[in-house]
Tab-separated table of C-alpha atoms in Angstrom:
chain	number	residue	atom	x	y	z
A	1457	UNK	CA	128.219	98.444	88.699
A	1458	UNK	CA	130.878	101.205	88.950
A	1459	UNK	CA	134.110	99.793	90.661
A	1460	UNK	CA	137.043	101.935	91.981
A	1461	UNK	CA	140.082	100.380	91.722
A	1462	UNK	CA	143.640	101.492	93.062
A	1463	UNK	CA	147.020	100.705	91.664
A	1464	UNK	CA	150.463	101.517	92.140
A	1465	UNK	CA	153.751	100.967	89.570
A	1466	UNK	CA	154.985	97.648	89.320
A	1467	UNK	CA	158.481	98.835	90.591
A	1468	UNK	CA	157.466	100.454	93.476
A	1469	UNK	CA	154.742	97.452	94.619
A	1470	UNK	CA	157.784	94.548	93.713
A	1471	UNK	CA	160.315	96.184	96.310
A	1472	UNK	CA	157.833	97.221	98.964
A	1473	UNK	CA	156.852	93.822	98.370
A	1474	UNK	CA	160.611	92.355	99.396
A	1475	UNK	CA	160.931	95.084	101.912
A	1476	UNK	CA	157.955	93.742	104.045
A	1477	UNK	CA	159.019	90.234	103.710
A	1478	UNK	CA	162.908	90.828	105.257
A	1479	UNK	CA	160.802	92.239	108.039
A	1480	UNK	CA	159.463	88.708	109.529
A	1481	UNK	CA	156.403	87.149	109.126
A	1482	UNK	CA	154.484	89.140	111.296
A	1483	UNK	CA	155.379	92.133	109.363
A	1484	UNK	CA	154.401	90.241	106.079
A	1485	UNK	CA	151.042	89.312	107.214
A	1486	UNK	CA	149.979	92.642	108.225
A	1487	UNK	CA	151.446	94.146	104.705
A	1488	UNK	CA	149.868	91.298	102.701
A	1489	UNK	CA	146.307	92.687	104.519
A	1490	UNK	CA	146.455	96.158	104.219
A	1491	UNK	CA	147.577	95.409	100.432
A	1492	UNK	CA	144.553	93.580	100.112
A	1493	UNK	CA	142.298	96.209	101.575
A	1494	UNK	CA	143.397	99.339	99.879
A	1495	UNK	CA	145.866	97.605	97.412
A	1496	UNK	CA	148.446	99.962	98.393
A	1497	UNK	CA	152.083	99.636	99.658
A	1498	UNK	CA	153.028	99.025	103.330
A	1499	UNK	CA	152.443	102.220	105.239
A	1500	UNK	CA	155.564	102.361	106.943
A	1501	UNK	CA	157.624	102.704	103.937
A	1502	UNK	CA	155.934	105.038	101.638
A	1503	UNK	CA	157.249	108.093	100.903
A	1504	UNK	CA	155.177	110.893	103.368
A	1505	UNK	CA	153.124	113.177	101.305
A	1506	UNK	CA	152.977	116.925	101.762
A	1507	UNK	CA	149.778	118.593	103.354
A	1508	UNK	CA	148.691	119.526	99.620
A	1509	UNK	CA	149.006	115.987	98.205
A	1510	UNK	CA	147.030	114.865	101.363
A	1511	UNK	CA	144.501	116.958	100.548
A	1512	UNK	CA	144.008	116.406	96.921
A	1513	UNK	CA	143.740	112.973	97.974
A	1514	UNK	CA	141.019	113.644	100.016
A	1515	UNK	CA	139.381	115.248	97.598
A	1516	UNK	CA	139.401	112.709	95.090
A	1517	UNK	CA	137.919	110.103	96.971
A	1518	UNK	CA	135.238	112.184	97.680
A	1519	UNK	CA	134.218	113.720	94.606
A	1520	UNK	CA	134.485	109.587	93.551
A	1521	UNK	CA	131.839	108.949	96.395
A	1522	UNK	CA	129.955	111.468	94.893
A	1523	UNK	CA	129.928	110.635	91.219
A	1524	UNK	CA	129.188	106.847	92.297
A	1525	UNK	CA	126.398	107.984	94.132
A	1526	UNK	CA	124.613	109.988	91.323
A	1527	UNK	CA	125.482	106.868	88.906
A	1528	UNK	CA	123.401	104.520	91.391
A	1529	UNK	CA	121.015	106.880	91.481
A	1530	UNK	CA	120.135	107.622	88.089
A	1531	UNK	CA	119.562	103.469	87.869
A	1532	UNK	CA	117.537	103.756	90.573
A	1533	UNK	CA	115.653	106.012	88.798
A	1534	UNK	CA	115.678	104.314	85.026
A	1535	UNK	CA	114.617	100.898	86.836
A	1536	UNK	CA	111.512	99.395	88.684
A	1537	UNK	CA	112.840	99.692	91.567
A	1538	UNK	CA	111.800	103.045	92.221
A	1539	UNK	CA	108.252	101.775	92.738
A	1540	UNK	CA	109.444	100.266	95.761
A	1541	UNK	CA	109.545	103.488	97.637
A	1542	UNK	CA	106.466	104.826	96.594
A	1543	UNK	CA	103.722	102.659	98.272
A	1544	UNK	CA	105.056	104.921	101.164
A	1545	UNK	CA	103.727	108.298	100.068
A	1546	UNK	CA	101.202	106.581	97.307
A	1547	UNK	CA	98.198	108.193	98.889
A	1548	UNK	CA	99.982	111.595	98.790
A	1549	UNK	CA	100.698	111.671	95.467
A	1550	UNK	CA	98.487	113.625	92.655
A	1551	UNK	CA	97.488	112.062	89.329
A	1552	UNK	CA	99.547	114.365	87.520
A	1553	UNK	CA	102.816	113.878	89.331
A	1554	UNK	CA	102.144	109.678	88.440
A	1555	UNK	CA	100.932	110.251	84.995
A	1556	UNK	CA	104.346	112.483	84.799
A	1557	UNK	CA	106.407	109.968	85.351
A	1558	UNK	CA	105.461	108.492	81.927
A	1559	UNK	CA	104.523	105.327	79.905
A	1560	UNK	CA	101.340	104.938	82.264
A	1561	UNK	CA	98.974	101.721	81.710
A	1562	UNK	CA	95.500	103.672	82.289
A	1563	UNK	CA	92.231	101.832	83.320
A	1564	UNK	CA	88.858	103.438	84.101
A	1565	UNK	CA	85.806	102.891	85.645
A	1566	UNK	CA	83.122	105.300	84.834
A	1567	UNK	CA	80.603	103.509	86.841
A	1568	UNK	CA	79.908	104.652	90.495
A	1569	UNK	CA	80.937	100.835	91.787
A	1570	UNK	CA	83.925	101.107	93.959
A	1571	UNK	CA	83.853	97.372	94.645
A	1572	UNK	CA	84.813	96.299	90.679
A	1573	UNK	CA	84.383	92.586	89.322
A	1574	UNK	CA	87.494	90.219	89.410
A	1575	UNK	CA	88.135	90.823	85.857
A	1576	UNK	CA	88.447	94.316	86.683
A	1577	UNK	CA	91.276	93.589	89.640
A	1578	UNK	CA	92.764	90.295	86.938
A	1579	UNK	CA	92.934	93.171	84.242
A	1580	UNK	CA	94.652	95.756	86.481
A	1581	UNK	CA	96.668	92.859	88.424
A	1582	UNK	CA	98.067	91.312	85.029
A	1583	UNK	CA	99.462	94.734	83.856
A	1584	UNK	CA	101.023	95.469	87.058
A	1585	UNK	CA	103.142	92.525	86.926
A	1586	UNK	CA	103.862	92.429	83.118
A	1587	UNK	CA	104.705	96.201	83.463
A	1588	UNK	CA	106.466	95.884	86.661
A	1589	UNK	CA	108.430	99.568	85.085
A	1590	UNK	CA	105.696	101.559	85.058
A	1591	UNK	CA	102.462	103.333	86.777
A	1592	UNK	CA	99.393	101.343	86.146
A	1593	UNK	CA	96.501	103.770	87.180
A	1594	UNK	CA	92.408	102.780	87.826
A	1595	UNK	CA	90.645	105.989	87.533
A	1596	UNK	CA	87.448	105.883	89.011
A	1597	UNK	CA	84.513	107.958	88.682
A	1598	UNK	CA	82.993	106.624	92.026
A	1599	UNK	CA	86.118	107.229	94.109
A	1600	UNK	CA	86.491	110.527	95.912
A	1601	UNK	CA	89.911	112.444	97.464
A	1602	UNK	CA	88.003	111.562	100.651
A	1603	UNK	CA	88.216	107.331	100.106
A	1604	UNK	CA	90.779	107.317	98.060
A	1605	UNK	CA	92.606	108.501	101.321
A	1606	UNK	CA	91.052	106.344	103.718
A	1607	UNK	CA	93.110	103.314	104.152
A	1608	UNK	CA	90.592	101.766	106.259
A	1609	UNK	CA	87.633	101.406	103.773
A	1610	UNK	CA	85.774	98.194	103.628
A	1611	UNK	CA	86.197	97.522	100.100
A	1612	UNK	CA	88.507	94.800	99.250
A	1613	UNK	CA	89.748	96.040	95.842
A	1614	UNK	CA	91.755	98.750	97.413
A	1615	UNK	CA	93.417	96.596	100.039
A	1616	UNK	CA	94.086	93.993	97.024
A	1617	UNK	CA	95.060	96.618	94.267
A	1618	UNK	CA	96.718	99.237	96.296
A	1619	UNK	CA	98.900	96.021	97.782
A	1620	UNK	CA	100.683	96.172	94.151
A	1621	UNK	CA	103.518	98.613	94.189
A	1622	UNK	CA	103.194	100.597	90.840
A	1623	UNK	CA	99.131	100.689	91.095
A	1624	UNK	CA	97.444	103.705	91.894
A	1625	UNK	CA	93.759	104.314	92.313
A	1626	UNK	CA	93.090	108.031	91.718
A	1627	UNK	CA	88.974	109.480	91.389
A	1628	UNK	CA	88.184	110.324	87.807
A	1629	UNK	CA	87.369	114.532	87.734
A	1630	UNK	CA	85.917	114.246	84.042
A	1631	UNK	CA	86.000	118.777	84.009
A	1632	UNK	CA	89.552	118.596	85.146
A	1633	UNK	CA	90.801	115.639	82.315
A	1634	UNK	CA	88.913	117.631	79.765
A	1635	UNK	CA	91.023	121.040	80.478
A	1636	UNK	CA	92.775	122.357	77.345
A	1637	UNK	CA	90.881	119.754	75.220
A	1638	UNK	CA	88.192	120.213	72.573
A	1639	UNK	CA	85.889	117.665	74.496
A	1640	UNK	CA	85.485	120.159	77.121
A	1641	UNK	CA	82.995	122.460	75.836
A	1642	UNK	CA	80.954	119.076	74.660
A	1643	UNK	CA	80.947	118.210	78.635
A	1644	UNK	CA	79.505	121.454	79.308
A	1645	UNK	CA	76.886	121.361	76.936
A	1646	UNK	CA	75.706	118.102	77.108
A	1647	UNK	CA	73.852	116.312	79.583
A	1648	UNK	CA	74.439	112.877	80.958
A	1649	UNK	CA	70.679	112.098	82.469
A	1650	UNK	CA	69.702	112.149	79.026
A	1651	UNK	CA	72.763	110.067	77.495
A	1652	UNK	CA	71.612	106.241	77.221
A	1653	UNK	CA	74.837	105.483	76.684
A	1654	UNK	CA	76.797	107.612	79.275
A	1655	UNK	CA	78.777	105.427	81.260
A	1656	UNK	CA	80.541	104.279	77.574
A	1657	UNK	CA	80.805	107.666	76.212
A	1658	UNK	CA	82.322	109.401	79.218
A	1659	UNK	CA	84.735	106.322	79.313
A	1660	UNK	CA	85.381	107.220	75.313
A	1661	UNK	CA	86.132	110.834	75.436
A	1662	UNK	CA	87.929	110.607	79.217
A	1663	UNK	CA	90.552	107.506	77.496
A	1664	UNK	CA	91.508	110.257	74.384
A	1665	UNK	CA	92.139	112.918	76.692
A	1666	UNK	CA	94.423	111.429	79.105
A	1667	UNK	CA	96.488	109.390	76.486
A	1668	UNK	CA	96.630	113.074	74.907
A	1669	UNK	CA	97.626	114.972	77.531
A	1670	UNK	CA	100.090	112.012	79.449
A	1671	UNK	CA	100.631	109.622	76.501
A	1672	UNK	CA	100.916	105.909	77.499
A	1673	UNK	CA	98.463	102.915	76.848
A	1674	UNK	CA	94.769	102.598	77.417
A	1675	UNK	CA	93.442	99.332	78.072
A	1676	UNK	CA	89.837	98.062	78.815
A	1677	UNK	CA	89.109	96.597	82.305
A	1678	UNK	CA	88.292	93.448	80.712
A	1679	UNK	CA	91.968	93.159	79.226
A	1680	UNK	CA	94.218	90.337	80.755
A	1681	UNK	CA	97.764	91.454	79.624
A	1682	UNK	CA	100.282	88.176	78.693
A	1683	UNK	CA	103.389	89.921	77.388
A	1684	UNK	CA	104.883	93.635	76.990
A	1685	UNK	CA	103.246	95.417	73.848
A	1686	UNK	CA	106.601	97.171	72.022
A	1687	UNK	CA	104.983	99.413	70.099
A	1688	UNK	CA	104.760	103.008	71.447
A	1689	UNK	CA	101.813	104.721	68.680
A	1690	UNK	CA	99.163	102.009	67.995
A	1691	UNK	CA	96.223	100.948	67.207
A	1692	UNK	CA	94.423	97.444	67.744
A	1693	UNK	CA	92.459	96.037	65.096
A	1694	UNK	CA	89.472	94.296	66.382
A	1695	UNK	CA	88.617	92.836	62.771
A	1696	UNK	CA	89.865	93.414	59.093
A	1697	UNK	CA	89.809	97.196	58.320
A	1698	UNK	CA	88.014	97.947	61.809
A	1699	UNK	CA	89.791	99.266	64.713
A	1700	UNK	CA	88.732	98.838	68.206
A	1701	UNK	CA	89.434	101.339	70.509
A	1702	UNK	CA	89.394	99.003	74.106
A	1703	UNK	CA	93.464	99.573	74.016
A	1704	UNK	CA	95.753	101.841	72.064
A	1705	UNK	CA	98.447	103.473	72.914
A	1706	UNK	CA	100.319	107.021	71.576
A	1707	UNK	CA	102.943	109.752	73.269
A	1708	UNK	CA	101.592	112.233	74.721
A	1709	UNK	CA	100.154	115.582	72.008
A	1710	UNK	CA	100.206	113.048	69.174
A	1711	UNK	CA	98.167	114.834	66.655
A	1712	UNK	CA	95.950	111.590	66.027
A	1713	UNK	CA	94.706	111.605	69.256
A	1714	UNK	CA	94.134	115.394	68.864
A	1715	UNK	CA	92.143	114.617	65.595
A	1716	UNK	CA	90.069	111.947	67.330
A	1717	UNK	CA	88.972	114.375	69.661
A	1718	UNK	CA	87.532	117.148	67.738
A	1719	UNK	CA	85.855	114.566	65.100
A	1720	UNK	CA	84.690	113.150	68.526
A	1721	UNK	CA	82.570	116.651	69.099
A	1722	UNK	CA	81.694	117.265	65.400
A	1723	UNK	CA	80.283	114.101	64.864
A	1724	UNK	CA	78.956	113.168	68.207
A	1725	UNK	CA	76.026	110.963	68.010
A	1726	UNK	CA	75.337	109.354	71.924
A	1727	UNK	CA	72.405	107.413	70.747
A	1728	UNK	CA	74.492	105.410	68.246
A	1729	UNK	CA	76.573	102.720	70.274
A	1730	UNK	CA	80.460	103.088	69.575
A	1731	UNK	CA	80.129	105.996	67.478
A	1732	UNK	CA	82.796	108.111	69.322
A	1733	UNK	CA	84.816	105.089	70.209
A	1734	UNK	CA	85.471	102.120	67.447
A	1735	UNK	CA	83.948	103.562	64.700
A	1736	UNK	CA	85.459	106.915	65.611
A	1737	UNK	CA	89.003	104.878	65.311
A	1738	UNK	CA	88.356	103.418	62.097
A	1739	UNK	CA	87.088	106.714	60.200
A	1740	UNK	CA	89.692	108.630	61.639
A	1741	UNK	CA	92.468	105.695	60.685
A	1742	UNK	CA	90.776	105.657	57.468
A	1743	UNK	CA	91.567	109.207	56.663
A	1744	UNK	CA	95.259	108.583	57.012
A	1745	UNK	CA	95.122	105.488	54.458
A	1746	UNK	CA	93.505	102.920	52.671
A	1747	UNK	CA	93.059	99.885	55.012
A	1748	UNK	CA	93.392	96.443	53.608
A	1749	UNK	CA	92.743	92.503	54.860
A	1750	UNK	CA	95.201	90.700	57.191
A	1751	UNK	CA	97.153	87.994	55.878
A	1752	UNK	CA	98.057	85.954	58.878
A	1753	UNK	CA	99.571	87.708	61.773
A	1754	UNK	CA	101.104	90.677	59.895
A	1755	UNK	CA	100.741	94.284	60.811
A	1756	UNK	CA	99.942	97.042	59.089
A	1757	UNK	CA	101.573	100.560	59.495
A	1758	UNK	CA	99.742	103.714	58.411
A	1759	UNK	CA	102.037	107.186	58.640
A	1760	UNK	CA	104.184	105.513	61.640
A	1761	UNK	CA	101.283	104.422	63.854
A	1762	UNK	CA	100.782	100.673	63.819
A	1763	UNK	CA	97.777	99.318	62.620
A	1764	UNK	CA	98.203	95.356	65.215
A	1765	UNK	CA	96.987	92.267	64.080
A	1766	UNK	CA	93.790	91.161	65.401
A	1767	UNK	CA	95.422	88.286	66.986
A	1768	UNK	CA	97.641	90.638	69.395
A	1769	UNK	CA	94.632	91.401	71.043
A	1770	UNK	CA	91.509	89.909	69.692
A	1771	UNK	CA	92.536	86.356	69.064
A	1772	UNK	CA	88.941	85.071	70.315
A	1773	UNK	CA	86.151	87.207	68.052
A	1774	UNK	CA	83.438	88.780	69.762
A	1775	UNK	CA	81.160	86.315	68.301
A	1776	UNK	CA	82.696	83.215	69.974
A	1777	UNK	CA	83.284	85.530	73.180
A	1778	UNK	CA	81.746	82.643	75.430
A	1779	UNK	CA	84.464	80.029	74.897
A	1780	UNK	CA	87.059	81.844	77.452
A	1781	UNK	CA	84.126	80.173	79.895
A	1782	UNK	CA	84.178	77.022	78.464
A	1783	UNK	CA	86.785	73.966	78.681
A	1784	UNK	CA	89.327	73.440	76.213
A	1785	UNK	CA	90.331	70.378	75.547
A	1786	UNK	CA	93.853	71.782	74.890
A	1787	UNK	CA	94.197	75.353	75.811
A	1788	UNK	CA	95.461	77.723	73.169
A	1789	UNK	CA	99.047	79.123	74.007
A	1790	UNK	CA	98.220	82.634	72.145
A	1791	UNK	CA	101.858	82.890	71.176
A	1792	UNK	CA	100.736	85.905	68.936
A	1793	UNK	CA	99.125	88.073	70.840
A	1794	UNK	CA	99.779	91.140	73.785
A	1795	UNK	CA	96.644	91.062	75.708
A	1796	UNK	CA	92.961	89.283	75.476
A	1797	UNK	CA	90.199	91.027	75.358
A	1798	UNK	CA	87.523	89.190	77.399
A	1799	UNK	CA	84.193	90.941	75.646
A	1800	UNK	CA	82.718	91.523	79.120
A	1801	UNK	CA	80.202	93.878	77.105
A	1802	UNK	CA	78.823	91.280	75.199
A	1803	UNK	CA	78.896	88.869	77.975
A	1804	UNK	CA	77.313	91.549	80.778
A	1805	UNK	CA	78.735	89.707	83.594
A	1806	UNK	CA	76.294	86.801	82.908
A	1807	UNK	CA	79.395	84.178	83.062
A	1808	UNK	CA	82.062	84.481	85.728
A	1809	UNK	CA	85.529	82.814	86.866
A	1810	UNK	CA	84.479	79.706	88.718
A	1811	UNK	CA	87.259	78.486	91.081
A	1812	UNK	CA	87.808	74.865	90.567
A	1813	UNK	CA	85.911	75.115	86.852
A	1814	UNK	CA	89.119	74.553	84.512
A	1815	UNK	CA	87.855	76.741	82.091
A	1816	UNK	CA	90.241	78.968	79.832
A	1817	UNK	CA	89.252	82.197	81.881
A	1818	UNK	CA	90.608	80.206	84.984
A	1819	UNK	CA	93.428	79.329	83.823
A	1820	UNK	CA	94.156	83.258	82.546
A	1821	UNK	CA	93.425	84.303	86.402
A	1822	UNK	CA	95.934	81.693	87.544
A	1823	UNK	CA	98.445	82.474	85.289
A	1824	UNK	CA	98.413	86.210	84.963
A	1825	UNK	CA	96.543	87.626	87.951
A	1826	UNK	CA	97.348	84.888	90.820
A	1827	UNK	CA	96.467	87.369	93.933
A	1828	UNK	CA	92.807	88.216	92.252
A	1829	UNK	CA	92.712	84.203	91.820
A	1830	UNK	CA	93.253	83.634	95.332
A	1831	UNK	CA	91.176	86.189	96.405
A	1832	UNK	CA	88.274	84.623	94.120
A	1833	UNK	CA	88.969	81.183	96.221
A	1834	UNK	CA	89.063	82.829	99.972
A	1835	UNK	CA	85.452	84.442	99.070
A	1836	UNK	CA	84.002	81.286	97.173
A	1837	UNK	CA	85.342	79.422	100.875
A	1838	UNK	CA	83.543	82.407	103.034
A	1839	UNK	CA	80.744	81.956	101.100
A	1840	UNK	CA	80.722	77.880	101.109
A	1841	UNK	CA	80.897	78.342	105.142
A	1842	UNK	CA	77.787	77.471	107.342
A	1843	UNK	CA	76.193	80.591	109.456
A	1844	UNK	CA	77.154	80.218	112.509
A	1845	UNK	CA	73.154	80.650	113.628
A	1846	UNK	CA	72.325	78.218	110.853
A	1847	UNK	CA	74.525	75.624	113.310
A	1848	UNK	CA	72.791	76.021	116.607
C-alpha cells in the first residue's frame, strides 16, 4: 500500500501548536482537527503563499494521485484479481487474447460431447481454484463460436464451468492451432475417418502446438490438481525412464516442444496407440540424456527441463487404477505429489463418483472440486425423485 504522508518542521508545528491553544478551546479543537486531517498547521496563521507556490502545490498532489493510481493498477494487474472483471466480457474475448495473458492451464476435449463427465468439470474445477492467478481454458472440438456465445444453452457444464471466474471455454479450430507449426501439413494430408485412434491423436498433436505457441501447462481431463506445480519446463514421469505426456508444461517456442513436433510427423504411426504422445516423450527425452531409476521421490533434470517424480503425478500406477473407486481404510494424504491422474482411459468410464460411496475419488471431488460435487448430488436427487405421472 502506497501512503502519502505530510509533515511540517518541528519548530514551526510546536509554536502554531501554542498559538492555537492561547486562542480558547474552541479555537484548539478546530486546530487539533484540521491537524489531524491534513497534518498541517492552523490555517489562520500560516504564512500566505504566492500564486506560484499555490500552484506547484496543486500540481504535486496531483501528479501523486496519479502515480498512486498507476501503482494500484499495476497490482491489479500482477494479481488474481483481475479475473474478477473479466466474467463481464468473457464471451467476447478470443483465445488468443486469454492464452496471451500467459501461464494458461489448457484442457481439451476432442470429442464432439459438449455435456463432459464430472471428472472432466472436477479436473477443470480443481485447477481453477488451485490456480486462482491464471486462465484455465477447455478447448473443445464440439463447441462452436455460435454456443460458445449462447448463454442460454441447456448444457449444464457451461453454466457450472463458465460460473468460475478465470475459466474459459473456447471451440477447438485444429487448422487454426496448427498455423506456423510442422503438424500442419500432417493435418492436411491425413485423414481422420480412417484414424482408429483419432480422437487421441488430434488431442496429441493439438496439446504440443498450443503449449508451443502460448507456453503454459497441459493437463489431462482426468487430472484432479491438489497443489501449485513450481516448475515452469517439465515433464511427468509416468514410470521409471518413461514419460507420460497427460501433463507437462514449457514457455512458449521452447525448442523441445518444437522437436516433439516434427518427430511427431516423421515418425507418425496412428495405428500404434501412444506413439505420438508417451512414447513420443520418452524418445525425444531420451535424446537429450540417459534416463535412470527413481530413488524415492527425487527428480531428475535433463538440460534444465525437469524430469518429476512419478509420485507428483502418478502416485496410483495404471495397473491399480481401480482403487481411487474403492474404500480406503485410511486415505492416503499424497503429500508428494501436484496432481492425480485418474486413468479414465483404462477405466472407460465403467466406474464413476458415487455420492454418499466414501470412496477415495469422493473424497478428491469433495475436497478439490466441491461445486462439481454438489452438482453430482442435486442430479443423483433429480434422478432419485418419483415422476410425477408415476404418482397419479
Amino acid at each position: 500500500m502506497v501512503q502519502t504522508v505530510w509533515g511540517s518542521s518541528p519548530g514551526s508545528w510546536a509554536l502554531q501548536e501554542s498559538d492555537c491553544h492561547r486562542q480558547g478551546k474552541k479555537r484548539s479543537w478546530k486546530c487539533r482537527f484540521v491537524r489531524t486531517i491534513i497534518r498541517h498547521p492552523c490555517r489562520r496563521h500560516a504564512p500566505k503563499r504566492s500564486r506560484k507556490e499555490r500552484m506547484l502545490r496543486k500540481i504535486q498532489i496531483c501528479l501523486c494521485f496519479c502515480f498512486v493510481s498507476g501503482i494500484l493498477y499495476e497490482i491489479s494487474l500482477l494479481s488474481s484479481c483481475v479475473f474478477s472483471y473479466l466474467p463481464m466480457a468473457q464471451h467476447y474475448l478470443t483465445p488468443e487474447q486469454v492464452l496471451n495473458l500467459g501461464k494458461s492451464i489448457i484442457f481439451l476435449e476432442t470429442t464432439e460431447r459438449l455435456e463432459p463427465p464430472p471428472l472432466v468439470s472436477c479436473s477443470v474445477e480443481s485447477a481453477a481454484r488451485i490456480y486462482q492467478d491464471r486462465p484455465i481454458i477447455l478447448f473443445m472440438r464440439g463447441l462452436t463460436n455460435e454456443t460458445a456465445l449462447d448463454m442460454n444453452t441447456s448444457y449444464a457444464a457451461f453454466s457450472l464451468l463458465s460460473s468460475m471466474k478465470n475459466v474459459f471455454l473456447f471451440p477447438l479450430q485444429m487448422e487454426t492451432v496448427f498455423q506456423e507449426t510442422p503438424l500442419l501439413q500432417w493435418y492436411n494430408q491425413v485423414d481422420p475417418e480412417q484414424e482408429k485412434n483419432w480422437v487421441h491423436v488430434s488431442s496429441d498433436a493439438s496439446r504440443l502446438a498450443l503449449i508451443w505457441k502460448y507456453g503454459g501447462i497441459y493437463m489431462d481431463t482426468d487430472v484432479i490438481s491438489i497443489r501449485p506445480i513450481p516448475q515452469e519446463s517439465f515433464l511427468a514421469a509416468q514410470k521409471s525412464r518413461f514419460s507420460s505426456n497427460g501433463i507437462f508444461g514449457f514457455p512458449a517456442r521452447h525448442k523441445f516442444i518444437w522437436d516433439c513436433m516434427e518427430n511427431f510427423v516423421l515418425k507418425y504411426n496412428g495405428n500404434i496407440w501412444g506413439n505420438q504422445g508417451p512414447f513420443l516423450m520418452t524418445r525425444m527425452l531420451k535424446t537429450l540424456c540417459n534416463l535412470t531409476d527413481f530413488q524415492g521421490t527425487e527428480d531428475h533434470s535433463c538440460q534444465n527441463i525437469s524430469f518429476l517424480n512419478p509420485q507428483r503425478f502418478y502416485p496410483i500406477p495404471y495397473p491399480a487404477w481401480s482403487r481411487y473407486y474403492q474404500v480406503w481404510d485410511k486415505s492416503p494424504n499424497f503429500n508428494h505429489s501436484y496432481a492425480l491422474h485418474l486413468w479414465n482411459f483404462m477405466n472407460r468410464n465403467r466406474k464413476v463418483v458415487v455420492a454418499g460411496s466414501n470412496t477415495l475419488a469422493e473424497k478428491l471431488y469433495k475436497t478439490y472440486c466441491p461445486t462439481t460435487y454438489e452438482d453430482l448430488i442435486q442430479n443423483a436427487k433429480h434422478r432419485d425423485l418419483p415422476d410425477p405421472e408415476d404418482i397419479e
